[in-house]
Tab-separated table of C-alpha atoms and ligand atoms in Angstrom:
chain	number	residue	atom	x	y	z
A	30	MET	CA	-0.523	12.727	-57.615
A	31	LYS	CA	2.559	14.790	-56.420
A	32	ILE	CA	0.245	17.182	-54.220
A	33	ILE	CA	-1.298	13.973	-52.570
A	34	LYS	CA	2.121	12.621	-51.861
A	35	GLY	CA	3.264	15.986	-50.631
A	36	LEU	CA	0.233	16.071	-48.248
A	37	LEU	CA	0.825	12.682	-47.020
A	38	ALA	CA	4.359	13.284	-46.193
A	39	ALA	CA	3.546	16.430	-44.272
A	40	SER	CA	0.906	14.641	-42.350
A	41	THR	CA	3.194	12.144	-41.484
A	42	ILE	CA	5.894	14.504	-40.468
A	43	LEU	CA	3.237	16.312	-38.506
A	44	ALA	CA	1.879	13.092	-37.227
A	45	THR	CA	5.545	12.099	-36.406
A	46	ALA	CA	6.121	15.354	-34.957
A	47	GLY	CA	3.005	15.398	-33.119
A	48	SER	CA	3.285	11.709	-31.927
A	49	ALA	CA	7.021	12.387	-30.946
A	50	ALA	CA	5.780	15.633	-28.985
A	51	ALA	CA	2.712	13.524	-27.731
A	52	VAL	CA	4.435	10.733	-25.859
A	53	GLU	CA	2.937	10.412	-22.352
A	54	LEU	CA	5.289	8.855	-19.594
A	55	GLU	CA	3.645	7.731	-16.550
A	56	VAL	CA	5.929	8.591	-13.657
A	57	THR	CA	5.681	6.719	-10.399
A	58	HIS	CA	6.999	8.206	-6.968
A	59	TRP	CA	6.261	8.720	-3.365
A	60	TRP	CA	6.483	12.472	-2.929
A	61	THR	CA	2.875	13.132	-1.666
A	62	SER	CA	3.372	15.852	1.064
A	63	GLY	CA	3.306	19.622	0.497
A	64	GLY	CA	7.033	20.128	0.060
A	65	GLU	CA	7.458	16.944	-2.063
A	66	ALA	CA	4.496	17.715	-4.268
A	67	ALA	CA	6.091	21.280	-5.004
A	68	ALA	CA	9.198	19.723	-5.801
A	69	VAL	CA	7.970	17.039	-8.260
A	70	LYS	CA	5.885	19.601	-10.158
A	71	VAL	CA	9.099	21.259	-11.217
A	72	MET	CA	10.043	18.043	-12.903
A	73	ALA	CA	6.620	17.500	-14.393
A	74	ASP	CA	6.278	21.076	-15.731
A	75	ALA	CA	9.717	20.805	-17.402
A	76	PHE	CA	8.744	17.457	-18.837
A	77	ASP	CA	5.552	18.800	-20.372
A	78	LYS	CA	7.230	22.005	-21.444
A	79	SER	CA	9.583	19.850	-23.572
A	80	GLY	CA	6.442	18.622	-25.635
A	81	ASN	CA	5.896	15.217	-23.860
A	82	LYS	CA	3.496	14.560	-21.059
A	83	TRP	CA	4.063	13.754	-17.528
A	84	ILE	CA	1.247	11.303	-16.090
A	85	ASP	CA	1.719	11.580	-12.544
A	86	GLY	CA	1.779	8.036	-10.610
A	87	ALA	CA	2.215	9.357	-6.988
A	88	ILE	CA	1.989	6.716	-4.284
A	89	ALA	CA	2.118	7.801	-0.773
A	90	GLY	CA	4.615	6.372	1.577
A	91	GLY	CA	7.984	4.944	0.264
A	92	GLY	CA	7.226	1.643	2.039
A	93	ASN	CA	4.017	1.363	0.130
A	94	ALA	CA	5.317	2.670	-3.051
A	95	ARG	CA	8.541	0.414	-3.652
A	96	PRO	CA	6.781	-2.874	-3.633
A	97	MET	CA	3.899	-1.808	-5.890
A	98	ILE	CA	6.485	-0.369	-8.312
A	99	ILE	CA	8.565	-3.421	-8.284
A	100	SER	CA	5.640	-5.831	-8.592
A	101	ARG	CA	4.302	-3.676	-11.719
A	102	ILE	CA	7.872	-3.846	-13.536
A	103	THR	CA	8.204	-7.625	-12.628
A	104	GLY	CA	4.624	-8.223	-13.765
A	105	GLY	CA	4.937	-6.764	-17.204
A	106	ASP	CA	3.064	-3.593	-16.456
A	107	PRO	CA	6.087	-1.043	-16.530
A	108	MET	CA	5.748	2.642	-15.817
A	109	GLY	CA	7.669	5.152	-18.006
A	110	ALA	CA	9.922	6.188	-15.245
A	111	THR	CA	10.061	5.632	-11.523
A	112	GLN	CA	11.678	7.127	-8.472
A	113	PHE	CA	13.829	4.694	-6.153
A	114	ALA	CA	16.245	5.621	-3.664
A	115	THR	CA	19.853	6.324	-4.908
A	116	GLY	CA	21.340	2.868	-4.308
A	117	ARG	CA	20.426	-0.813	-4.305
A	118	ASP	CA	16.724	-0.656	-4.355
A	119	ALA	CA	16.452	-1.734	-8.023
A	120	GLU	CA	19.705	-3.901	-8.124
A	121	ASP	CA	17.698	-6.836	-9.059
A	122	LEU	CA	15.509	-5.286	-11.476
A	123	VAL	CA	18.637	-3.893	-13.519
A	124	LYS	CA	20.172	-7.452	-13.277
A	125	ALA	CA	17.133	-8.870	-14.631
A	126	GLY	CA	17.548	-6.771	-17.714
A	127	LEU	CA	14.082	-4.861	-17.035
A	128	MET	CA	15.579	-1.367	-17.058
A	129	THR	CA	16.532	0.929	-19.885
A	130	ASP	CA	20.290	1.577	-20.269
A	131	LEU	CA	21.124	5.086	-20.181
A	132	THR	CA	24.879	4.661	-20.715
A	133	GLU	CA	24.838	6.439	-24.212
A	134	LEU	CA	23.144	9.604	-22.860
A	135	ALA	CA	25.317	9.636	-19.693
A	136	GLU	CA	28.339	9.648	-21.722
A	137	LYS	CA	27.093	12.238	-24.380
A	138	GLU	CA	26.263	14.474	-21.513
A	139	GLY	CA	29.284	13.757	-19.479
A	140	TRP	CA	27.477	12.874	-16.409
A	141	ALA	CA	30.654	11.383	-14.952
A	142	ASP	CA	32.071	14.839	-15.228
A	143	ILE	CA	28.917	16.895	-13.776
A	144	ILE	CA	27.513	14.549	-11.136
A	145	ARG	CA	29.453	14.806	-7.617
A	146	PRO	CA	30.217	13.002	-5.382
A	147	LYS	CA	30.882	10.236	-8.041
A	148	LYS	CA	29.598	7.575	-5.916
A	149	LEU	CA	25.961	8.847	-6.880
A	150	LEU	CA	26.517	7.925	-10.522
A	151	ASP	CA	28.320	4.691	-9.323
A	152	ALA	CA	25.247	3.889	-7.335
A	153	CYS	CA	23.411	3.948	-10.661
A	154	THR	CA	25.924	1.825	-12.589
A	155	VAL	CA	25.847	-1.954	-12.980
A	156	ASP	CA	28.730	-3.814	-14.724
A	157	GLY	CA	29.840	-0.463	-16.127
A	158	ARG	CA	26.443	0.343	-17.532
A	159	VAL	CA	24.418	3.353	-16.396
A	160	TYR	CA	20.732	2.805	-15.448
A	161	CYS	CA	19.474	5.534	-13.421
A	162	VAL	CA	20.052	9.296	-13.027
A	163	PRO	CA	20.422	10.678	-9.537
A	164	VAL	CA	18.325	13.670	-8.955
A	165	ASN	CA	19.547	14.887	-5.496
A	166	ILE	CA	21.387	14.402	-2.432
A	167	HIS	CA	19.385	13.910	0.653
A	168	SER	CA	20.868	13.293	3.993
A	169	PHE	CA	19.032	11.779	7.007
A	170	GLN	CA	21.715	13.204	9.098
A	171	TRP	CA	19.556	16.157	10.376
A	172	MET	CA	17.767	17.411	13.378
A	173	TRP	CA	15.168	20.174	13.182
A	174	LEU	CA	14.367	22.224	16.121
A	175	ASN	CA	11.465	24.865	16.600
A	176	ARG	CA	13.293	27.776	18.159
A	177	THR	CA	10.286	29.422	19.622
A	178	VAL	CA	9.380	26.367	21.715
A	179	TYR	CA	12.688	26.479	23.666
A	180	GLU	CA	12.693	30.511	23.776
A	181	ASN	CA	9.246	30.472	25.264
A	182	ASN	CA	10.548	27.875	27.972
A	183	GLY	CA	13.511	30.184	28.885
A	184	MET	CA	16.033	27.579	27.301
A	185	ALA	CA	18.652	28.090	24.798
A	186	VAL	CA	17.976	26.222	21.501
A	187	PRO	CA	19.812	23.060	21.744
A	188	GLN	CA	22.986	22.800	19.559
A	189	ASN	CA	23.687	18.981	19.758
A	190	TRP	CA	22.041	15.868	20.799
A	191	SER	CA	23.197	15.826	24.341
A	192	GLU	CA	21.759	19.484	24.860
A	193	PHE	CA	18.510	18.454	23.262
A	194	ALA	CA	18.189	15.370	25.735
A	195	ALA	CA	19.173	17.648	28.526
A	196	ALA	CA	16.215	20.128	27.736
A	197	ALA	CA	13.575	17.359	27.012
A	198	PRO	CA	12.348	16.951	30.779
A	199	LYS	CA	11.472	20.646	30.950
A	200	LEU	CA	9.705	20.470	27.537
A	201	LYS	CA	7.491	17.482	28.873
A	202	GLU	CA	6.627	19.498	32.008
A	203	ALA	CA	5.741	22.251	29.810
A	204	GLY	CA	3.343	19.516	27.797
A	205	VAL	CA	5.557	19.744	24.624
A	206	THR	CA	6.711	16.570	23.140
A	207	PRO	CA	10.417	16.905	22.901
A	208	LEU	CA	11.059	14.530	20.142
A	209	ALA	CA	8.449	14.082	17.176
A	210	VAL	CA	8.682	10.780	15.535
A	211	GLY	CA	6.427	9.039	12.923
A	212	GLY	CA	5.852	5.476	13.157
A	213	GLU	CA	6.834	4.548	9.576
A	214	THR	CA	9.398	1.862	9.970
A	215	TRP	CA	12.021	3.474	7.756
A	216	GLN	CA	11.806	6.681	9.956
A	217	ILE	CA	12.935	4.583	13.153
A	218	ARG	CA	15.579	2.739	11.033
A	219	ASP	CA	17.030	6.001	9.509
A	220	MET	CA	16.931	7.922	12.935
A	221	SER	CA	18.795	4.971	14.405
A	222	GLY	CA	21.394	5.537	11.867
A	223	THR	CA	21.907	8.967	12.836
A	224	PHE	CA	22.922	7.714	16.312
A	225	VAL	CA	25.295	5.408	14.946
A	226	VAL	CA	27.369	8.765	13.692
A	227	ALA	CA	26.558	11.036	16.447
A	228	LEU	CA	27.157	8.499	19.343
A	229	GLY	CA	29.743	6.176	17.718
A	230	GLY	CA	31.554	8.430	15.331
A	231	ILE	CA	32.063	8.658	11.817
A	232	GLN	CA	34.844	5.877	11.670
A	233	MET	CA	32.577	3.401	13.543
A	234	TYR	CA	29.696	4.376	11.073
A	235	LYS	CA	32.156	3.297	8.157
A	236	ASP	CA	33.431	0.366	9.833
A	237	ILE	CA	29.929	-0.972	10.188
A	238	TYR	CA	28.188	0.326	7.199
A	239	ILE	CA	30.856	-0.013	4.748
A	240	ASN	CA	33.133	-2.793	6.130
A	241	LYS	CA	30.438	-4.754	8.037
A	242	SER	CA	32.868	-5.108	10.967
A	243	VAL	CA	31.602	-7.337	13.667
A	244	GLU	CA	34.002	-5.978	16.001
A	245	ALA	CA	32.689	-2.353	15.516
A	246	ALA	CA	29.328	-3.690	15.729
A	247	ALA	CA	30.060	-5.317	19.314
A	248	SER	CA	31.756	-2.071	20.388
A	249	GLU	CA	31.233	0.170	23.224
A	250	GLY	CA	30.329	2.792	20.508
A	251	MET	CA	27.168	0.818	19.522
A	252	THR	CA	26.380	0.194	23.094
A	253	LYS	CA	26.042	4.037	23.438
A	254	VAL	CA	23.850	3.998	20.364
A	255	PHE	CA	21.523	1.715	21.627
A	256	LYS	CA	21.399	3.498	25.055
A	257	ALA	CA	20.604	6.876	23.257
A	258	ILE	CA	17.804	5.364	21.398
A	259	ALA	CA	16.417	3.860	24.495
A	260	GLU	CA	16.584	7.427	25.974
A	261	ALA	CA	15.092	8.858	22.859
A	262	ARG	CA	11.997	6.349	23.158
A	263	THR	CA	11.177	8.353	26.432
A	264	MET	CA	10.904	11.717	24.508
A	265	VAL	CA	8.279	10.763	22.143
A	266	ASP	CA	4.360	10.910	22.445
A	267	ASN	CA	2.256	7.756	22.389
A	268	GLY	CA	0.685	8.607	19.085
A	269	TYR	CA	3.588	8.137	17.037
A	270	VAL	CA	2.785	4.656	15.750
A	271	GLY	CA	1.704	4.985	12.086
A	272	ARG	CA	2.306	8.661	11.936
A	273	ALA	CA	3.552	9.918	8.574
A	274	TRP	CA	6.802	11.846	8.609
A	275	ASN	CA	5.411	14.915	7.508
A	276	ASP	CA	2.920	14.931	10.191
A	277	ALA	CA	5.905	14.694	12.751
A	278	THR	CA	7.325	17.679	11.048
A	279	ASN	CA	4.178	19.487	11.464
A	280	MET	CA	4.312	19.001	15.135
A	281	VAL	CA	7.635	20.709	15.163
A	282	ILE	CA	6.252	23.343	12.739
A	283	THR	CA	3.321	24.130	15.015
A	284	GLY	CA	5.145	24.036	18.290
A	285	LYS	CA	3.581	20.646	19.708
A	286	ALA	CA	7.295	19.308	19.603
A	287	GLY	CA	10.803	20.629	20.016
A	288	GLY	CA	12.490	18.728	17.565
A	289	GLN	CA	12.647	15.932	14.987
A	290	ILE	CA	15.371	13.695	13.573
A	291	MET	CA	14.525	13.561	9.881
A	292	GLY	CA	15.918	13.792	6.404
A	293	ASP	CA	16.375	17.150	4.876
A	294	TRP	CA	13.229	16.669	3.036
A	295	ALA	CA	11.718	17.974	6.082
A	296	GLN	CA	12.853	21.497	4.883
A	297	GLY	CA	10.294	21.249	2.173
A	298	GLU	CA	7.537	21.248	4.917
A	299	PHE	CA	8.828	24.155	6.795
A	300	ALA	CA	8.922	26.125	3.536
A	301	VAL	CA	5.412	25.697	2.429
A	302	SER	CA	4.460	26.607	5.940
A	303	GLY	CA	6.031	29.927	5.383
A	304	GLN	CA	8.995	29.301	8.051
A	305	THR	CA	12.401	30.538	7.652
A	306	ALA	CA	15.528	28.541	8.595
A	307	GLY	CA	17.436	30.428	11.467
A	308	LYS	CA	14.175	32.250	12.346
A	309	GLU	CA	11.363	30.116	13.254
A	310	TYR	CA	13.529	26.799	12.908
A	311	ASP	CA	17.080	25.647	13.235
A	312	CYS	CA	18.808	22.542	11.699
A	313	LEU	CA	21.619	20.502	13.114
A	314	PRO	CA	23.480	18.396	10.614
A	315	GLY	CA	24.884	15.250	12.105
A	316	LEU	CA	22.771	16.062	15.282
A	317	GLY	CA	25.283	18.766	15.841
A	318	VAL	CA	27.851	16.216	17.047
A	319	HIS	CA	29.870	15.365	13.880
A	320	PRO	CA	28.499	17.600	11.084
A	321	VAL	CA	28.033	14.842	8.335
A	322	LEU	CA	25.765	14.189	5.224
A	323	ASP	CA	24.955	10.795	4.221
A	324	THR	CA	24.453	10.729	0.294
A	325	GLY	CA	21.041	9.194	0.497
A	326	GLY	CA	18.763	10.519	-2.259
A	327	ASP	CA	16.426	9.842	-5.148
A	328	ALA	CA	17.139	8.434	-8.711
A	329	PHE	CA	14.976	8.044	-11.532
A	330	PHE	CA	15.188	4.711	-13.353
A	331	PHE	CA	13.257	3.833	-16.667
A	332	PRO	CA	11.742	0.379	-16.931
A	333	LYS	CA	11.837	-1.031	-20.593
A	334	PRO	CA	8.508	-0.434	-22.208
A	335	ASN	CA	6.832	-3.628	-23.367
A	336	GLY	CA	7.588	-4.525	-27.013
A	337	ASP	CA	9.591	-2.388	-29.534
A	338	LYS	CA	8.484	1.342	-28.648
A	339	PRO	CA	11.418	3.734	-29.693
A	340	GLU	CA	9.209	6.674	-29.133
A	341	VAL	CA	8.896	5.867	-25.515
A	342	VAL	CA	12.577	5.340	-24.962
A	343	LYS	CA	13.480	8.453	-26.730
A	344	ALA	CA	10.794	10.223	-24.383
A	345	GLN	CA	12.485	8.336	-21.437
A	346	MET	CA	15.866	9.886	-22.502
A	347	GLU	CA	14.528	13.219	-22.647
A	348	LEU	CA	13.136	12.958	-19.323
A	349	ALA	CA	16.418	11.738	-17.877
A	350	SER	CA	18.205	14.607	-19.509
A	351	LEU	CA	15.949	17.066	-18.072
A	352	LEU	CA	16.199	15.734	-14.535
A	353	VAL	CA	20.054	16.243	-14.450
A	354	SER	CA	19.659	19.813	-16.335
A	355	LYS	CA	20.678	22.789	-14.369
A	356	GLU	CA	17.480	24.532	-14.490
A	357	VAL	CA	15.628	21.423	-13.058
A	358	GLN	CA	18.268	20.645	-10.439
A	359	VAL	CA	18.102	23.960	-9.013
A	360	GLY	CA	14.308	24.427	-9.266
A	361	PHE	CA	13.592	20.976	-8.056
A	362	ASN	CA	16.277	20.883	-5.078
A	363	LEU	CA	15.370	24.114	-3.688
A	364	LYS	CA	11.762	23.169	-3.083
A	365	LYS	CA	12.789	19.494	-2.204
A	366	GLY	CA	15.059	20.804	0.418
A	367	SER	CA	17.747	18.482	-1.089
A	368	LEU	CA	21.145	19.388	-2.465
A	369	PRO	CA	21.718	19.105	-6.309
A	370	VAL	CA	23.744	16.382	-7.702
A	371	ARG	CA	25.949	18.774	-9.929
A	372	GLY	CA	28.343	21.313	-8.371
A	373	ASP	CA	28.067	23.791	-11.335
A	374	VAL	CA	24.828	25.227	-10.548
A	375	ASP	CA	23.958	28.554	-8.705
A	376	MET	CA	22.530	27.722	-5.289
A	377	ALA	CA	22.797	31.327	-3.954
A	378	SER	CA	19.154	31.366	-3.065
A	379	ALA	CA	19.467	28.292	-0.826
A	380	ASN	CA	18.478	28.874	2.957
A	381	THR	CA	21.167	28.540	5.658
A	382	CYS	CA	20.352	25.049	6.209
A	383	MET	CA	21.206	24.031	2.739
A	384	GLN	CA	24.158	26.066	2.822
A	385	LYS	CA	25.498	24.139	5.832
A	386	GLY	CA	25.030	21.064	3.704
A	387	LEU	CA	26.772	22.421	0.821
A	388	LYS	CA	29.639	23.202	2.903
A	389	ILE	CA	29.887	19.702	4.301
A	390	LEU	CA	29.562	18.383	0.895
A	391	GLU	CA	33.024	20.153	0.030
A	392	ASN	CA	35.012	17.746	2.443
A	393	LEU	CA	34.202	14.183	1.314
A	394	ASP	CA	35.454	12.751	4.519
A	395	ASN	CA	32.256	14.025	5.933
A	396	VAL	CA	30.045	12.539	3.276
A	397	LEU	CA	28.695	8.855	4.262
A	398	PRO	CA	26.907	6.292	2.066
A	399	SER	CA	23.402	5.761	3.027
A	400	GLY	CA	22.107	2.319	4.273
A	401	GLU	CA	20.373	1.899	0.904
A	402	GLN	CA	23.777	2.164	-0.777
A	403	THR	CA	25.920	-0.152	1.575
A	404	PHE	CA	23.444	-2.639	2.504
A	405	THR	CA	21.129	-5.133	0.220
A	406	PRO	CA	17.396	-4.504	0.597
A	407	ASP	CA	17.354	-7.786	2.621
A	408	THR	CA	19.835	-6.542	5.290
A	409	GLN	CA	17.974	-3.143	5.510
A	410	GLY	CA	14.908	-4.993	6.243
A	411	GLN	CA	16.624	-6.921	9.026
A	412	LEU	CA	18.029	-3.808	10.351
A	413	GLU	CA	14.633	-2.072	10.166
A	414	ASP	CA	12.927	-4.766	11.976
A	415	LEU	CA	15.494	-4.692	14.829
A	416	TRP	CA	15.372	-0.901	15.329
A	417	VAL	CA	11.579	-0.782	15.208
A	418	GLU	CA	11.368	-3.691	17.714
A	419	PHE	CA	13.622	-1.986	20.002
A	420	PHE	CA	12.298	1.409	19.817
A	421	ASN	CA	8.689	0.130	20.285
A	422	ASN	CA	9.515	-2.312	23.026
A	423	PRO	CA	11.274	-1.359	26.171
A	424	ASP	CA	11.426	-4.772	27.437
A	425	ILE	CA	14.362	-5.529	24.775
A	426	SER	CA	17.516	-4.810	26.761
A	427	VAL	CA	20.229	-2.909	24.965
A	428	GLU	CA	22.338	-6.059	25.387
A	429	GLU	CA	20.041	-8.201	23.521
A	430	ALA	CA	19.155	-5.624	20.822
A	431	GLN	CA	23.123	-5.267	20.279
A	432	ALA	CA	23.600	-9.071	20.003
A	433	ARG	CA	21.013	-9.077	17.271
A	434	PHE	CA	22.751	-6.293	15.513
A	435	VAL	CA	26.004	-8.082	15.618
A	436	GLU	CA	24.487	-11.135	13.822
A	437	ILE	CA	22.891	-8.992	11.224
A	438	ILE	CA	26.147	-7.260	10.468
A	439	LYS	CA	27.956	-10.447	10.483
A	440	TYR	CA	25.767	-11.796	7.536
A	441	ALA	CA	25.264	-8.554	5.783
A	442	GLU	CA	25.650	-8.339	2.165
B	519	GAL	C1	12.763	9.077	0.871
B	519	GAL	C2	12.889	9.890	-0.515
B	519	GAL	C3	12.964	11.403	-0.097
B	519	GAL	C4	11.619	11.691	0.802
B	519	GAL	C5	11.272	10.608	1.966
B	519	GAL	C6	9.914	10.708	2.502
B	519	GAL	O1	12.983	7.753	0.517
B	519	GAL	O2	14.370	9.645	-0.631
B	519	GAL	O3	12.746	12.047	-1.330
B	519	GAL	O4	10.708	12.255	0.124
B	519	GAL	O5	11.585	9.358	1.284
B	519	GAL	O6	8.971	10.630	1.509
């Protein structure tokens, strides 16, 4: 009898070990471009190597993915883990008690001591409890330029927005689209946000985005912003509506366009195309005017599984721990084109653009919150509608657009 009991115990342990090692987590995200896919593979490989199984749930386009992910979680069909932007994207889901609490793990691993800037972890914290793990710092405050396009047209590579705008007419004459833009609404919204800093200044950005100042929203600085957006509208090609961001990046990579205002995830596309920062392309943080970063970025949340499934929660904790580990932070961010959320890792192999970002990160005065971190999704949506309507419709005057902007900020939460 003892032998059978022994065998049963062994098989249970094996089964337990096996079942503990065999936990599959479906992970949803919207990283489907070449660079994004290469980056998320680093996470998936690390999770598989840990003895669990990453079931990839890629959904193209953040604008499509977010509502689908939210409806699955609220509809009782939760995934094991999901990307959201670091910020208020998932605030309602956390407050509804639908997300696994990571506080114990965060405290055990000292996330408060290793994640910087601290506001990345603050953005994951609700009522003192931690519900997500930030995985990168992505800033939208960048411009990407094809050096060869300017050199072939006998021009110096622009070093800031005004030089870029001054060079635009000559590029157009040469049949090159000055500014590559994709029509996904978040692209227009976030490109507009870079003008707020570049044309209005760092303090005005903080007054509006953080303090919701109506006075700043109505200021001359914002008038300059709307005028610059109206000017940018004349630099794009007619085919931008509906264009994915990475297709716009590819226009710069292939020389069909001179430059693109896009988050630093564009770097992943240059990398997979074999181009080198400082050689084929250049990068201007803060559009070369005020070198800043905004701490946009991505974080992973872990929806509570249906019913009591401790093995799933255990696998969720293992994945959360991996995502903030030194190895994954370096491997993932180097491919993603973003900056790591921890300062104690070796980023010597980062390219010159990423090194510019790391340098800016050393002075927190030049590190700004992103719109996802300062506005509710509802306010973000209102701003997105305004920016897109203004960019798409030259009949809307600067005065009319700015008046609508003031109203949105007046009631912003
Ligand atoms: C953002 C995300 C980035 C990037 C971008 C384009 O929301 O934070 O990681 O991938 O979407 O897909």
